[in-house]
């Protein structure tokens, strides 16, 4: 039932009203240390399920829904998870939510690692909890995560900063470790190619000396989403410089050689043009390149005036 519910919610959040409702929704939970995960969602029980035993001394409070869904999404992918569903379709919900300003604000505002914790603990960006899944075996999961990253790519400081540096994203003043999404974007695009030692040193450590068994993302649509993220990261000079310093051109060059999909090749050409041209020429054409990036998909809330991510950036 959980998998079907996630699928249904994914379809619902493709429309503006349900999506906005989800972003502002809170639910009642019963909190106690003896409960799985430390809490029980009071109204989540199936009508045919037996009434659970609630421990004495439990506390009830309201929690926002989206942090709970992110927590469930991450937990369901672990080997020790006791959940009965993998919840891959939650990734589509996160992608749909990220097309709206309120959704992007959530994913790029520091939160406690777990929903029940307060802000006295070390905070983290919710988007950083999704980035490890860009190479997951399930297409729905990695595709939804790729889209969520793309719609957050306007916030260059958090997206590009390493985990060793704490950054804040206005309007929030709270700081959290950087998301360092470049690695999560490049890993699915990288193949088993060998580079010269000088070129290899430009790449992030996990992308150096990849084995012959390394395979690229097989779905051209997901490849295109990652490439669009890189194009969005090229919309500032500092973003372009960081992409150059991380050897992005090398990965894109080899991707262009290996792929045949027209859209993927077009985006590769655009990236190479942005990364290899003189900066003065790039700045002149920056607005043209920026505005030609794919607009939010049909799943975006239709009546949200700020939905256009290109204008939002």
Coordinates of C-alpha atoms in Angstrom, one line a residue:
X1 CA 0.0 0.0 0.0
X2 CA 2.8 2.4 0.8
X3 CA 4.3 2.1 -2.7
X4 CA 0.8 2.7 -4.3
X5 CA 0.3 5.7 -2.0
X6 CA 3.6 7.2 -3.0
X7 CA 2.7 6.7 -6.7
X8 CA -0.7 8.4 -6.2
X9 CA 0.9 11.3 -4.3
X10 CA 3.4 11.6 -7.1
X11 CA 0.6 12.0 -9.6
X12 CA -1.3 14.5 -7.4
X13 CA 1.7 16.8 -6.9
X14 CA 2.0 17.2 -10.6
X15 CA -0.8 19.8 -10.2
X16 CA -0.5 23.1 -8.3
X17 CA -3.2 22.7 -5.6
X18 CA -2.2 19.3 -4.2
X19 CA 1.5 20.3 -4.5
X20 CA 1.0 23.5 -2.5
X21 CA -1.1 21.7 0.0
X22 CA 1.7 19.1 0.6
X23 CA 4.3 21.9 1.0
X24 CA 2.3 23.5 3.8
X25 CA 0.8 20.3 5.4
X26 CA 1.5 19.2 8.9
X27 CA 0.4 15.9 10.5
X28 CA -0.1 14.7 14.1
X29 CA 2.6 12.3 15.4
X30 CA 2.9 10.4 18.7
X31 CA 6.4 10.7 20.1
X32 CA 8.1 8.1 22.3
X33 CA 11.6 6.6 22.3
X34 CA 10.3 3.0 22.2
X35 CA 8.5 3.5 18.8
X36 CA 10.2 2.7 15.5
X37 CA 11.9 5.9 14.4
X38 CA 10.9 7.5 17.7
X39 CA 7.4 8.4 16.5
X40 CA 4.1 7.1 15.2
X41 CA 2.0 9.0 12.6
X42 CA -1.4 8.9 14.4
X43 CA -3.6 9.1 11.2
X44 CA -1.4 6.9 9.0
X45 CA -2.9 3.5 10.0
X46 CA -4.9 1.5 7.4
X47 CA -8.5 1.1 8.3
X48 CA -8.1 -2.7 8.4
X49 CA -4.9 -2.7 10.5
X50 CA -5.1 -3.4 14.3
X51 CA -4.9 -0.4 16.7
X52 CA -1.3 0.0 17.7
X53 CA -0.2 0.0 21.4
X54 CA 0.8 3.5 22.3
X55 CA 3.3 3.6 25.2
X56 CA 2.4 5.4 28.4
X57 CA 4.0 8.9 28.6
X58 CA 3.9 9.5 24.8
X59 CA 3.7 13.1 23.6
X60 CA 1.7 14.3 20.6
X61 CA 2.8 17.1 18.3
X62 CA 2.4 18.5 14.8
X63 CA 5.3 18.0 12.3
X64 CA 5.6 19.2 8.7
X65 CA 5.1 16.4 6.1
X66 CA 8.0 17.0 3.7
X67 CA 10.8 16.3 6.2
X68 CA 9.1 13.1 7.2
X69 CA 8.9 12.0 3.5
X70 CA 12.6 12.8 2.9
X71 CA 13.4 10.8 6.1
X72 CA 11.3 7.9 4.9
X73 CA 12.8 8.1 1.4
X74 CA 16.4 7.8 2.7
X75 CA 15.5 5.1 5.3
X76 CA 13.7 2.9 2.7
X77 CA 16.9 2.7 0.6
X78 CA 19.0 1.3 3.5
X79 CA 19.7 -2.4 3.8
X80 CA 18.4 -2.5 7.4
X81 CA 15.2 -0.7 6.7
X82 CA 12.1 -2.3 8.2
X83 CA 9.8 -0.5 5.8
X84 CA 7.7 -2.8 3.5
X85 CA 8.2 -0.5 0.5
X86 CA 11.2 1.1 -1.3
X87 CA 9.2 4.4 -1.8
X88 CA 11.0 5.2 -5.1
X89 CA 8.1 7.4 -6.2
X90 CA 8.8 9.8 -3.4
X91 CA 11.6 11.1 -5.6
X92 CA 9.0 12.3 -8.2
X93 CA 7.2 14.1 -5.4
X94 CA 10.4 15.9 -4.5
X95 CA 11.0 16.8 -8.1
X96 CA 7.4 18.2 -8.5
X97 CA 7.8 20.1 -5.2
X98 CA 11.1 21.6 -6.4
X99 CA 9.5 23.3 -9.3
X100 CA 7.8 25.8 -7.0
X101 CA 9.6 28.5 -5.0
X102 CA 8.3 27.1 -1.7
X103 CA 9.6 23.6 -2.5
X104 CA 13.1 24.9 -3.5
X105 CA 13.1 27.0 -0.3
X106 CA 12.6 23.8 1.7
X107 CA 15.3 21.8 0.1
X108 CA 17.8 24.7 0.3
X109 CA 17.0 25.7 3.9
X110 CA 19.0 23.9 6.7
X111 CA 17.1 21.4 8.8
X112 CA 17.9 19.0 11.6
X113 CA 19.0 15.5 10.2
X114 CA 15.9 13.9 11.7
X115 CA 12.4 15.3 11.9
X116 CA 12.1 15.1 15.7
X117 CA 15.4 16.9 16.4
X118 CA 15.6 20.6 17.1
X119 CA 18.0 23.2 15.8
X120 CA 20.5 22.6 18.5
X121 CA 22.0 19.8 16.5
X122 CA 24.2 20.2 13.4
X123 CA 21.9 21.2 10.5
X124 CA 22.0 19.9 6.9
X125 CA 20.3 20.8 3.6
X126 CA 17.5 18.4 2.8
X127 CA 18.8 18.3 -0.8
X128 CA 22.1 16.9 0.4
X129 CA 20.2 13.8 1.6
X130 CA 19.0 13.1 -2.0
X131 CA 22.3 13.5 -3.9
X132 CA 23.6 10.0 -3.0
X133 CA 20.9 8.4 -5.1
X134 CA 21.9 9.8 -8.6
X135 CA 23.3 6.3 -9.4
X136 CA 20.7 4.2 -7.7
X137 CA 19.5 1.1 -9.6
X138 CA 15.9 2.4 -9.8
X139 CA 15.1 4.7 -12.7
X140 CA 12.3 6.5 -10.9
X141 CA 14.4 7.2 -7.8
X142 CA 17.5 8.5 -9.6
X143 CA 15.4 10.5 -12.2
X144 CA 13.4 12.3 -9.5
X145 CA 16.5 13.1 -7.6
X146 CA 18.2 14.4 -10.7
X147 CA 15.3 16.8 -11.3
X148 CA 15.3 18.0 -7.7
X149 CA 19.0 18.8 -8.0
X150 CA 18.4 20.7 -11.3
X151 CA 15.7 22.9 -9.8
X152 CA 18.1 23.7 -6.9
X153 CA 21.0 24.5 -9.2
X154 CA 20.2 28.2 -9.1
X155 CA 21.6 28.4 -5.6
X156 CA 25.2 28.1 -6.6
X157 CA 26.8 28.8 -3.2
X158 CA 25.2 25.8 -1.5
X159 CA 25.2 23.5 -4.5
X160 CA 28.9 24.0 -5.3
X161 CA 30.4 24.3 -1.8
X162 CA 32.1 21.3 -0.3
X163 CA 30.8 19.6 2.8
X164 CA 33.8 21.0 4.7
X165 CA 32.4 24.6 4.4
X166 CA 29.3 25.8 6.1
X167 CA 27.1 28.1 4.0
X168 CA 23.8 29.9 4.4
X169 CA 21.2 30.5 1.7
X170 CA 19.1 33.6 2.1
X171 CA 16.5 34.3 3.4
X172 CA 17.6 31.8 6.0
X173 CA 20.6 32.8 8.2
X174 CA 21.2 29.2 9.3
X175 CA 24.4 27.6 8.1
X176 CA 25.0 24.0 7.0
X177 CA 27.7 22.1 5.2
X178 CA 27.7 22.6 1.4
X179 CA 25.9 20.1 -0.8
X180 CA 28.8 19.6 -3.2
X181 CA 26.4 18.4 -5.9
X182 CA 29.0 18.4 -8.7
X183 CA 30.1 14.9 -7.8
X184 CA 26.5 13.6 -7.7
X185 CA 25.9 15.2 -11.2
X186 CA 29.1 14.0 -12.8
X187 CA 29.1 10.4 -11.5
X188 CA 26.2 9.2 -13.7
X189 CA 27.8 11.0 -16.7
X190 CA 31.2 9.5 -16.3
X191 CA 32.4 6.4 -18.1
X192 CA 35.4 4.1 -17.9
X193 CA 37.7 6.3 -20.0
X194 CA 41.3 6.9 -19.0
X195 CA 42.8 10.4 -18.9
X196 CA 46.3 11.8 -18.8
X197 CA 47.6 12.2 -15.3
X198 CA 47.4 16.0 -15.5
X199 CA 43.8 15.8 -16.6
X200 CA 43.0 13.2 -14.0
X201 CA 44.1 15.4 -11.2
X202 CA 41.4 17.9 -12.1
X203 CA 38.6 15.4 -11.5
X204 CA 37.1 14.9 -8.0
X205 CA 38.9 12.0 -6.3
X206 CA 36.0 9.5 -6.7
X207 CA 36.0 10.0 -10.5
X208 CA 39.8 9.3 -10.9
X209 CA 40.9 6.0 -12.2
X210 CA 37.4 4.5 -12.7
X211 CA 37.3 0.8 -13.4
X212 CA 36.5 -0.6 -16.8
X213 CA 33.2 -1.8 -15.5
X214 CA 32.0 1.8 -14.8
X215 CA 28.8 2.5 -16.8
X216 CA 27.1 5.7 -17.6
X217 CA 23.5 6.6 -16.8
X218 CA 21.7 4.5 -19.5
X219 CA 18.6 6.8 -19.8
X220 CA 19.1 9.7 -22.1
X221 CA 16.4 11.7 -20.4
X222 CA 18.2 11.5 -17.1
X223 CA 21.5 12.3 -18.7
X224 CA 19.8 15.5 -20.2
X225 CA 18.6 16.5 -16.7
X226 CA 22.1 16.3 -15.3
X227 CA 23.5 18.3 -18.3
X228 CA 20.8 20.9 -17.7
X229 CA 21.9 21.2 -14.1
X230 CA 25.5 21.9 -15.3
X231 CA 24.2 24.5 -17.8
X232 CA 22.4 26.3 -14.9
X233 CA 25.6 26.2 -12.9
X234 CA 27.4 27.9 -15.8
X235 CA 25.2 31.0 -15.5
X236 CA 27.7 32.8 -13.2
X237 CA 31.5 33.2 -13.8
X238 CA 32.3 31.7 -10.4
X239 CA 30.1 28.7 -11.3
X240 CA 31.9 28.2 -14.6
X241 CA 35.3 28.5 -12.9
X242 CA 34.4 25.8 -10.4
X243 CA 33.2 23.5 -13.2
X244 CA 36.5 24.0 -15.0
X245 CA 38.5 23.3 -11.9
X246 CA 36.6 20.0 -11.4
X247 CA 37.3 18.8 -14.9
X248 CA 33.7 18.9 -16.1
X249 CA 34.9 19.5 -19.6
X250 CA 36.7 16.1 -19.7
X251 CA 33.6 14.2 -18.6
X252 CA 31.4 16.0 -21.1
X253 CA 33.9 15.5 -23.9
X254 CA 33.8 11.7 -23.4
X255 CA 30.1 11.7 -23.0
X256 CA 29.7 13.4 -26.4
X257 CA 31.8 10.8 -28.0
X258 CA 29.8 7.9 -26.5
X259 CA 26.2 9.1 -26.8
X260 CA 23.9 9.5 -29.9
X261 CA 20.8 11.1 -28.4
X262 CA 20.2 14.5 -30.1
X263 CA 19.3 16.4 -27.0
X264 CA 22.2 15.0 -25.0
X265 CA 24.6 16.0 -27.8
X266 CA 23.1 19.5 -28.0
X267 CA 23.5 20.1 -24.3
X268 CA 27.1 18.8 -24.4
X269 CA 27.8 21.3 -27.2
X270 CA 26.3 24.1 -25.1
X271 CA 28.4 23.2 -22.1
X272 CA 31.6 22.9 -24.0
X273 CA 30.8 26.3 -25.6
X274 CA 30.4 27.8 -22.1
X275 CA 33.4 26.2 -20.5
X276 CA 36.0 26.6 -23.3
X277 CA 35.3 30.0 -24.8
X278 CA 36.9 33.2 -23.6
X279 CA 35.1 34.7 -20.6
X280 CA 34.2 37.9 -22.4
X281 CA 32.4 35.9 -25.2
X282 CA 30.7 33.8 -22.6
X283 CA 29.3 36.8 -20.7
X284 CA 28.0 38.3 -23.9
X285 CA 25.9 35.2 -24.7
X286 CA 25.2 34.3 -21.1
X287 CA 21.6 35.4 -21.1
X288 CA 20.8 33.6 -24.4
X289 CA 22.3 30.3 -23.2
X290 CA 20.6 30.6 -19.8
X291 CA 17.1 31.3 -21.2
X292 CA 17.4 28.4 -23.6
X293 CA 17.7 25.8 -20.8
X294 CA 14.6 23.5 -20.6
X295 CA 11.7 25.1 -18.6
X296 CA 10.1 23.2 -15.7
X297 CA 8.2 20.1 -17.0
X298 CA 4.5 19.7 -17.2
X299 CA 4.5 18.5 -13.6
X300 CA 5.1 22.0 -12.4
X301 CA 2.3 23.8 -10.5
X302 CA 0.4 25.5 -13.3
X303 CA -0.8 28.6 -11.5
X304 CA 2.3 29.6 -9.5
X305 CA 3.5 32.8 -11.0
X306 CA 7.1 32.2 -9.8
X307 CA 7.3 28.7 -11.1
X308 CA 9.7 29.5 -14.0
X309 CA 13.0 28.5 -12.7
X310 CA 14.8 30.5 -15.3
X311 CA 13.2 33.7 -14.1
X312 CA 13.5 32.7 -10.5
X313 CA 17.3 32.5 -10.8

